Coordinates of C-alpha atoms and ligand atoms in Angstrom, one line a residue:
M1 CA 52.1 111.9 87.9
R2 CA 54.1 108.8 87.0
N3 CA 57.3 110.8 87.1
N4 CA 56.4 112.2 90.5
L5 CA 55.8 108.7 91.9
T6 CA 59.1 107.4 90.5
I7 CA 61.0 110.3 92.1
R8 CA 59.3 109.6 95.4
L9 CA 60.1 105.9 95.2
I10 CA 63.7 106.6 94.4
T11 CA 64.0 109.1 97.3
V12 CA 62.5 106.5 99.7
L13 CA 64.9 103.9 98.4
L14 CA 67.9 106.2 98.7
L15 CA 66.9 107.3 102.2
T16 CA 66.6 103.7 103.3
L17 CA 69.9 102.8 101.9
F18 CA 71.5 105.8 103.6
A19 CA 69.8 104.9 106.9
L20 CA 71.0 101.3 106.6
Q21 CA 74.6 102.4 106.1
G22 CA 74.2 104.8 109.0
T23 CA 73.0 102.0 111.2
A24 CA 76.0 99.9 110.5
W25 CA 78.3 102.7 111.5
A26 CA 76.2 103.5 114.5
Q27 CA 76.3 99.8 115.5
V28 CA 80.0 99.9 115.3
K29 CA 80.1 103.0 117.5
A30 CA 77.6 101.5 119.9
E31 CA 79.8 98.5 120.7
T32 CA 80.7 98.6 124.4
P33 CA 84.3 97.9 125.5
E34 CA 83.1 94.5 126.8
Q35 CA 81.4 93.6 123.5
K36 CA 84.5 94.6 121.6
A37 CA 86.8 92.5 123.9
K38 CA 84.4 89.5 123.3
R39 CA 84.5 90.0 119.6
M40 CA 88.3 90.1 119.7
S41 CA 88.8 87.3 122.2
W42 CA 89.8 84.6 119.7
W43 CA 92.5 86.9 118.5
T44 CA 93.9 88.0 121.8
D45 CA 94.0 84.4 122.9
A46 CA 95.7 83.2 119.7
R47 CA 98.7 85.6 120.0
F48 CA 100.5 84.1 117.1
G49 CA 99.6 84.3 113.4
M50 CA 101.2 83.9 110.0
F51 CA 101.5 86.7 107.4
I52 CA 102.0 85.6 103.8
H53 CA 103.3 88.0 101.1
W54 CA 102.9 86.5 97.7
G55 CA 102.4 88.0 94.3
L56 CA 104.2 88.7 91.0
Y57 CA 107.2 90.1 93.0
S58 CA 108.1 86.5 94.0
L59 CA 109.5 86.1 90.4
P60 CA 112.1 89.0 90.5
A61 CA 112.7 87.8 94.0
R62 CA 114.2 91.0 95.2
H63 CA 111.6 92.7 97.5
E64 CA 107.9 93.2 97.1
W65 CA 108.6 96.9 96.4
V66 CA 110.8 96.0 93.4
K67 CA 108.4 97.8 91.0
N68 CA 108.7 100.9 93.0
Y69 CA 112.4 100.7 93.9
E70 CA 113.4 100.1 90.3
R71 CA 110.7 102.5 89.0
L72 CA 109.4 99.9 86.6
T73 CA 106.5 100.7 84.3
N74 CA 103.5 98.4 83.8
E75 CA 105.0 97.2 80.5
Q76 CA 108.4 96.4 82.1
Y77 CA 106.6 94.5 84.9
Q78 CA 104.4 92.5 82.6
K79 CA 106.9 89.7 82.2
Y80 CA 106.2 88.6 85.7
F81 CA 102.5 88.3 85.0
D82 CA 103.2 86.4 81.8
N83 CA 105.4 83.9 83.6
F84 CA 103.4 83.5 86.8
N85 CA 102.9 79.8 87.2
P86 CA 103.4 78.5 90.7
D87 CA 103.2 74.8 89.9
L88 CA 104.1 73.7 93.5
Y89 CA 101.4 75.8 95.2
N90 CA 99.9 73.6 97.8
P91 CA 98.1 75.6 100.5
K92 CA 97.4 72.5 102.5
E93 CA 101.1 72.3 103.1
W94 CA 101.1 76.0 104.1
A95 CA 98.3 75.5 106.5
R96 CA 100.0 72.4 108.0
M97 CA 103.3 74.4 108.5
A98 CA 101.5 77.3 110.1
K99 CA 99.6 75.0 112.4
E100 CA 102.7 73.1 113.4
A101 CA 104.5 76.3 114.2
G102 CA 101.7 77.1 116.7
M103 CA 100.1 79.8 114.6
K104 CA 96.3 80.2 114.9
Y105 CA 95.5 82.5 112.0
V106 CA 96.9 83.4 108.6
V107 CA 96.7 86.7 106.7
L108 CA 97.5 86.4 102.9
T109 CA 98.0 89.3 100.5
A110 CA 94.9 89.1 98.3
K111 CA 96.4 92.1 96.5
H112 CA 99.6 93.9 97.2
H113 CA 100.8 97.4 96.1
E114 CA 101.7 96.0 92.6
G115 CA 97.9 95.6 92.1
F116 CA 98.0 91.9 91.1
C117 CA 95.0 90.0 92.5
L118 CA 95.4 86.4 93.8
F119 CA 91.6 86.1 93.7
D120 CA 89.2 85.8 90.8
S121 CA 87.9 89.4 90.8
K122 CA 85.1 90.4 88.4
F123 CA 86.6 93.9 88.2
T124 CA 90.0 93.2 86.7
D125 CA 91.9 90.9 84.4
Y126 CA 95.1 91.6 86.4
K127 CA 94.6 88.4 88.5
A128 CA 95.9 84.9 89.0
T129 CA 93.1 83.3 86.9
K130 CA 94.4 85.1 83.8
T131 CA 98.0 84.0 84.2
P132 CA 99.4 80.7 82.9
F133 CA 98.5 79.4 86.4
G134 CA 94.9 80.0 85.8
K135 CA 93.5 79.3 89.2
D136 CA 91.9 81.3 92.1
I137 CA 94.7 81.1 94.7
I138 CA 92.5 82.6 97.4
R139 CA 89.8 79.9 97.1
E140 CA 92.3 77.1 97.6
Y141 CA 93.9 79.0 100.5
V142 CA 90.7 79.6 102.3
D143 CA 89.6 75.9 102.0
A144 CA 93.0 74.7 103.2
L145 CA 93.1 76.9 106.3
R146 CA 89.5 75.9 107.3
A147 CA 90.4 72.3 107.0
E148 CA 93.2 72.8 109.6
G149 CA 91.0 74.9 111.9
L150 CA 92.9 78.1 111.2
K151 CA 91.3 81.5 111.1
V152 CA 91.3 83.1 107.7
G153 CA 92.6 86.7 107.1
F154 CA 93.2 88.8 104.0
Y155 CA 95.6 91.6 103.5
Y156 CA 94.4 94.1 100.9
S157 CA 96.5 96.9 99.5
L158 CA 94.8 100.3 99.4
I159 CA 97.7 101.3 97.2
D160 CA 97.7 100.1 93.6
W161 CA 100.5 100.7 91.2
H162 CA 98.7 99.1 88.3
H163 CA 95.2 100.5 88.2
P164 CA 94.9 103.2 85.4
D165 CA 92.9 105.6 87.6
Y166 CA 95.1 105.4 90.7
T167 CA 96.9 108.8 90.7
I168 CA 100.7 108.9 90.8
D169 CA 101.9 109.9 94.3
S170 CA 105.1 110.1 96.3
N171 CA 105.1 106.3 96.8
H172 CA 104.4 105.4 93.2
P173 CA 107.0 103.8 90.9
Q174 CA 106.4 106.8 88.5
R175 CA 106.8 109.4 91.3
Q176 CA 107.9 112.9 90.2
N177 CA 110.0 115.8 91.4
S178 CA 107.7 118.7 90.6
D179 CA 104.0 119.6 91.1
S180 CA 103.6 120.3 87.4
A181 CA 104.9 116.9 86.5
Y182 CA 102.3 115.3 88.9
I183 CA 99.5 117.4 87.3
R184 CA 100.6 116.4 83.8
L185 CA 100.8 112.7 84.6
N186 CA 97.6 112.5 86.6
K187 CA 95.5 114.3 84.0
G188 CA 92.6 112.1 83.1
K189 CA 93.1 109.8 86.1
D190 CA 90.0 109.6 88.3
M191 CA 90.4 108.4 91.9
A192 CA 86.6 108.2 92.2
K193 CA 86.8 105.3 89.8
Y194 CA 89.6 103.7 91.7
R195 CA 87.5 104.1 94.9
E196 CA 84.7 102.2 93.3
Y197 CA 87.1 99.5 92.2
L198 CA 88.5 99.2 95.7
I199 CA 85.1 98.9 97.4
N200 CA 83.9 96.4 94.8
Q201 CA 87.0 94.2 95.4
V202 CA 86.7 94.3 99.1
R203 CA 83.0 93.4 98.8
E204 CA 84.0 90.4 96.7
L205 CA 86.6 89.3 99.2
L206 CA 84.2 89.5 102.1
T207 CA 81.2 88.0 100.2
N208 CA 82.6 85.1 98.1
Y209 CA 84.8 83.3 100.6
G210 CA 82.7 82.6 103.7
E211 CA 83.6 83.9 107.2
I212 CA 86.7 86.1 107.2
S213 CA 88.3 86.8 110.5
V214 CA 90.9 89.5 109.7
I215 CA 91.1 92.3 107.1
W216 CA 94.5 94.0 106.9
F217 CA 94.4 97.2 104.9
D218 CA 97.7 98.7 103.8
F219 CA 98.3 101.7 103.9
S220 CA 97.5 105.5 104.1
F221 CA 100.2 108.2 103.9
P222 CA 98.5 111.6 104.4
G223 CA 100.2 114.8 103.2
K224 CA 101.4 116.3 100.0
N225 CA 101.3 113.9 97.2
G226 CA 100.1 111.3 99.6
K227 CA 96.8 109.4 100.2
D228 CA 94.5 109.4 103.1
K229 CA 91.0 108.5 104.2
K230 CA 89.4 110.7 101.6
D231 CA 91.2 108.9 98.8
W232 CA 89.9 105.5 99.9
D233 CA 86.6 106.8 101.4
S234 CA 87.6 104.9 104.4
E235 CA 84.4 105.5 106.4
K236 CA 82.3 104.0 103.7
L237 CA 84.7 101.1 103.2
L238 CA 84.7 100.3 106.9
K239 CA 80.9 100.5 107.2
M240 CA 80.7 97.9 104.4
V241 CA 83.3 95.7 106.0
R242 CA 81.4 95.7 109.3
Q243 CA 78.1 95.0 107.6
L244 CA 79.4 92.1 105.6
Q245 CA 81.5 90.5 108.3
P246 CA 80.3 91.7 111.8
G247 CA 82.9 89.6 113.6
I248 CA 85.9 90.7 111.6
M249 CA 89.1 92.3 113.0
V250 CA 90.3 95.4 111.2
N251 CA 93.8 96.9 111.4
D252 CA 94.5 100.6 111.8
R253 CA 95.8 101.7 108.4
L254 CA 92.7 103.2 106.9
D255 CA 93.6 106.6 108.4
L256 CA 90.7 106.5 110.8
K257 CA 92.8 106.6 113.9
E258 CA 90.8 109.5 115.4
Y259 CA 87.6 107.4 115.5
E260 CA 87.4 105.1 118.4
N261 CA 85.8 102.4 116.2
G262 CA 87.8 103.2 113.1
W263 CA 90.1 100.3 113.8
D264 CA 90.5 97.3 116.1
F265 CA 94.2 97.0 116.6
T266 CA 97.4 98.8 116.0
T267 CA 100.2 97.5 113.9
P268 CA 103.8 98.3 114.9
E269 CA 105.9 97.0 111.9
Q270 CA 109.4 95.6 112.2
F271 CA 110.2 97.1 115.6
K272 CA 109.7 96.1 119.2
V273 CA 107.4 98.3 121.3
A274 CA 109.0 99.6 124.5
K275 CA 105.8 98.9 126.4
W276 CA 102.1 98.0 125.8
P277 CA 100.9 100.8 123.4
E278 CA 98.3 103.2 124.7
V279 CA 95.8 105.8 123.4
N280 CA 94.7 108.4 125.9
G281 CA 96.2 106.4 128.7
K282 CA 94.3 103.2 127.8
Q283 CA 96.2 100.1 126.7
I284 CA 95.1 99.1 123.2
P285 CA 95.1 95.8 121.2
W286 CA 98.2 95.5 119.1
E287 CA 99.9 93.1 116.7
T288 CA 103.5 93.5 115.6
C289 CA 104.3 92.2 112.1
Q290 CA 107.8 91.0 111.5
T291 CA 109.8 89.2 108.8
F292 CA 112.2 86.3 109.0
S293 CA 114.6 88.5 107.0
G294 CA 114.6 92.0 105.5
S295 CA 111.8 91.7 103.0
W296 CA 108.1 90.6 103.0
G297 CA 108.1 89.1 99.5
Y298 CA 110.5 86.3 98.7
Y299 CA 114.0 87.8 98.4
R300 CA 116.4 85.2 97.2
D301 CA 119.7 87.0 98.0
E302 CA 118.7 88.6 101.3
K303 CA 120.7 87.0 104.1
T304 CA 119.7 88.7 107.4
W305 CA 117.6 85.8 108.7
K306 CA 116.8 86.0 112.4
S307 CA 117.8 83.1 114.7
T308 CA 115.2 80.8 116.3
E309 CA 116.0 82.4 119.6
Q310 CA 115.4 85.9 118.2
L311 CA 112.1 84.8 116.7
L312 CA 110.9 83.2 120.0
V313 CA 111.9 86.3 121.9
L314 CA 109.8 88.4 119.5
L315 CA 106.8 86.2 120.2
I316 CA 107.3 85.9 124.0
E317 CA 108.1 89.6 124.4
S318 CA 105.0 90.6 122.4
V319 CA 102.8 88.5 124.7
S320 CA 104.6 89.9 127.7
K321 CA 103.4 93.3 126.7
G322 CA 99.9 92.2 125.8
G323 CA 100.3 91.9 122.1
N324 CA 100.3 89.5 119.1
L325 CA 103.0 88.5 116.6
L326 CA 102.2 88.2 112.9
L327 CA 105.3 86.5 111.4
N328 CA 105.8 86.7 107.7
V329 CA 106.6 84.1 105.0
G330 CA 107.3 85.1 101.4
P331 CA 106.7 82.0 99.2
T332 CA 108.7 81.5 96.1
A333 CA 107.6 81.9 92.5
R334 CA 106.8 78.2 92.5
G335 CA 104.6 78.5 95.5
M336 CA 106.9 76.9 98.2
F337 CA 108.0 78.2 101.5
D338 CA 111.8 78.1 101.0
D339 CA 113.9 75.9 103.2
R340 CA 115.0 78.7 105.5
A341 CA 111.4 79.6 106.3
Q342 CA 110.5 76.0 106.7
L343 CA 113.3 75.4 109.2
A344 CA 112.5 78.6 111.2
L345 CA 108.9 77.5 111.4
S346 CA 109.6 74.0 112.4
N347 CA 112.1 75.2 115.1
M348 CA 109.4 77.5 116.5
G349 CA 106.9 74.7 116.4
Q350 CA 109.3 72.5 118.4
W351 CA 109.3 75.1 121.2
M352 CA 105.6 75.8 120.9
K353 CA 104.7 72.1 121.1
F354 CA 105.9 72.0 124.7
N355 CA 105.6 75.7 125.8
S356 CA 102.5 77.2 124.1
R357 CA 100.8 77.3 127.5
S358 CA 102.8 80.4 128.2
I359 CA 101.6 82.0 125.0
Y360 CA 97.9 81.2 124.3
G361 CA 95.4 83.1 126.4
C362 CA 98.3 84.9 128.1
T363 CA 99.1 88.6 128.5
Q364 CA 101.2 91.0 130.5
A365 CA 101.7 90.0 134.1
P366 CA 100.1 92.1 136.9
A367 CA 102.4 94.8 138.1
K368 CA 102.9 93.2 141.5
F369 CA 105.1 90.5 139.9
K370 CA 108.6 91.9 139.3
A371 CA 110.4 90.2 136.4
P372 CA 113.4 88.2 137.7
E373 CA 116.8 88.8 136.1
N374 CA 117.2 88.1 132.3
S375 CA 113.7 86.9 131.9
L376 CA 110.4 87.7 130.2
M377 CA 107.1 87.1 132.0
T378 CA 103.7 86.2 130.7
Y379 CA 100.5 85.6 132.7
N380 CA 97.3 83.6 132.2
P381 CA 94.5 85.4 134.0
T382 CA 92.1 82.5 133.6
T383 CA 94.3 79.9 135.2
N384 CA 96.2 82.4 137.4
R385 CA 99.6 81.0 136.3
L386 CA 102.8 83.0 135.8
Y387 CA 105.4 82.1 133.2
I388 CA 109.0 83.0 133.5
H389 CA 111.0 82.7 130.3
L390 CA 114.7 82.2 130.9
L391 CA 116.6 84.2 128.3
E392 CA 119.9 83.4 129.9
Y393 CA 120.1 80.2 131.9
P394 CA 121.0 81.0 135.5
L395 CA 123.4 79.1 137.7
Q396 CA 121.3 76.9 139.9
N397 CA 119.9 79.5 142.3
F398 CA 117.3 81.8 140.9
T399 CA 115.7 84.6 142.8
L400 CA 112.0 85.5 142.5
P401 CA 112.1 89.1 143.9
G402 CA 109.4 89.7 146.5
Y403 CA 107.4 86.5 145.7
K404 CA 107.1 85.2 149.2
G405 CA 103.6 83.9 149.9
M406 CA 102.6 84.2 146.2
V407 CA 103.6 80.8 144.8
K408 CA 102.0 77.5 145.5
Y409 CA 104.1 75.3 143.1
A410 CA 106.8 75.7 140.5
Q411 CA 107.7 73.5 137.5
F412 CA 109.3 73.5 134.2
L413 CA 106.7 73.9 131.5
H414 CA 108.3 71.6 128.9
D415 CA 108.4 68.5 131.0
G416 CA 106.3 69.3 134.1
S417 CA 109.2 68.5 136.4
E418 CA 109.1 70.1 139.9
I419 CA 111.4 73.0 140.7
K420 CA 112.1 73.2 144.4
I421 CA 111.2 76.5 146.1
T422 CA 113.3 77.5 149.1
A423 CA 113.0 80.5 151.3
K424 CA 116.3 82.3 151.6
S425 CA 117.3 81.9 155.2
G426 CA 120.1 81.2 157.7
H427 CA 123.7 81.5 156.4
W428 CA 122.4 81.7 152.8
L429 CA 121.0 85.1 153.6
K430 CA 123.3 87.8 152.5
E431 CA 123.1 91.3 153.8
D432 CA 121.4 92.8 150.8
D433 CA 119.0 89.9 150.4
N434 CA 115.3 90.6 150.8
P435 CA 113.5 88.2 153.2
N436 CA 110.5 88.4 150.9
D437 CA 112.4 86.9 148.0
L438 CA 111.9 83.2 147.0
N439 CA 114.7 81.0 145.7
L440 CA 114.2 78.4 143.0
S441 CA 116.7 75.5 142.8
L442 CA 117.3 74.9 139.1
P443 CA 119.2 71.9 137.7
V444 CA 122.8 72.9 136.8
S445 CA 122.5 72.0 133.1
K446 CA 120.1 73.9 131.0
P447 CA 117.3 71.7 129.8
N448 CA 117.3 71.0 126.1
V449 CA 114.9 73.8 125.2
E450 CA 115.8 76.9 123.3
I451 CA 114.2 79.1 125.9
P452 CA 113.2 77.2 129.1
V453 CA 110.0 78.3 130.8
I454 CA 109.2 78.1 134.5
E455 CA 105.5 77.8 135.3
L456 CA 104.4 79.2 138.6
I457 CA 101.1 78.1 140.1
L458 CA 100.1 81.0 142.2
N459 CA 98.2 81.3 145.4
Ligands
LIG1 C1 104.6 98.0 104.6 C2 105.0 97.7 103.1 C3 104.5 96.4 102.7 C4 104.2 95.4 103.7 C5 103.7 95.9 105.0 C6 103.5 94.9 106.0 O1 103.5 98.8 104.7 O2 104.6 98.7 102.3 O3 105.3 96.0 101.6 O4 103.2 94.6 103.1 O5 104.5 96.9 105.4 O6 103.1 95.4 107.2

């Protein structure tokens, strides 16, 4: 009798739990495109965020994949844990620099592929609080961002090169050449245990630190000796994420691409998209992630740093195709942004200070506006203003092709100074000129702005 009752109680409990999980997934599915756009609107308005890759790999300072590239064992990698003590870590400074650069959100690696956790997880000792540093890096980071009004994001690596139950695969430092070697090495490893670890850690991150606006999972690689949604139990993971943080933005690396609500935005990495990415003919939200130089983690000897102009073009071009830019900093082992990163950020901030109106709240311009020569255009649908970014400064006369009747007023964005609009007429009209073109009379000398912006107030 007693036993029967217990079994019934347990069944009811399990069914309720099951139903609850089902509801969360159903809720996600039920979201209309309008609701989704609303949930994401802070992010599509923001356009510009900071990525931060920080972990034990900042000590070797030769790429965040160093453990993999050099095929290091846990024992060989241990010295970086034993010496991790970023005495200059001051996230208030990080937040200030992000904000001054014009960034609106920050995404920090709570755990990268090496498996080291910057947060005080109950489920491992492989974390910052157990190093000589001894503090919860994530806690201080979250507080500092909030104080500056920046949105908080976490990157969490699905991949884990330290956890004992994470099976060796083709991306692992101990990767093998033969199937039999994989079988031998993976004997006794239990991915189910790793899955539990993973979900427990993500729960901690999304429970213990208040409102989290972005979760950036990295990454799935389906196929032979790879890992996919089954390895992570991505559906269960995503359900939990939505339940814990209903407003959160989730990237697309859980291997749930085929589900409409299995992701919020796509993540082209280290390349420029040719045009606004689409799925089934529909333009989708996207964010490109890019580095200042060739590595995400701090890389002392890497010299291929992009110029301020290249970085600004990355930002402007992303917005001109309806996307966001997540620009990465790899802090040093002492917790600082190195001087090259600081300089790049402050140069971008200098431009953003006067020109951010062409970035925030902006998107791709309507098709009826043809981009003038050597320019990138963005458009603010709320204010109905068009922004022309001059990549190569023209010689005085600047043609707006087919813009006749469309423009009420034109000015430089950085100083609000008028730019005279003239119709092409009389002896100025050349044979191949279009009478529907407008002409802008620009000053001969380029204003002292890296990329000058013309703001058109439209009819
Ligand atoms: C890649 C790399 C990783 C980096 C990420 C950023 O997936 O594995 O090191 O964190 O790109 O997008």
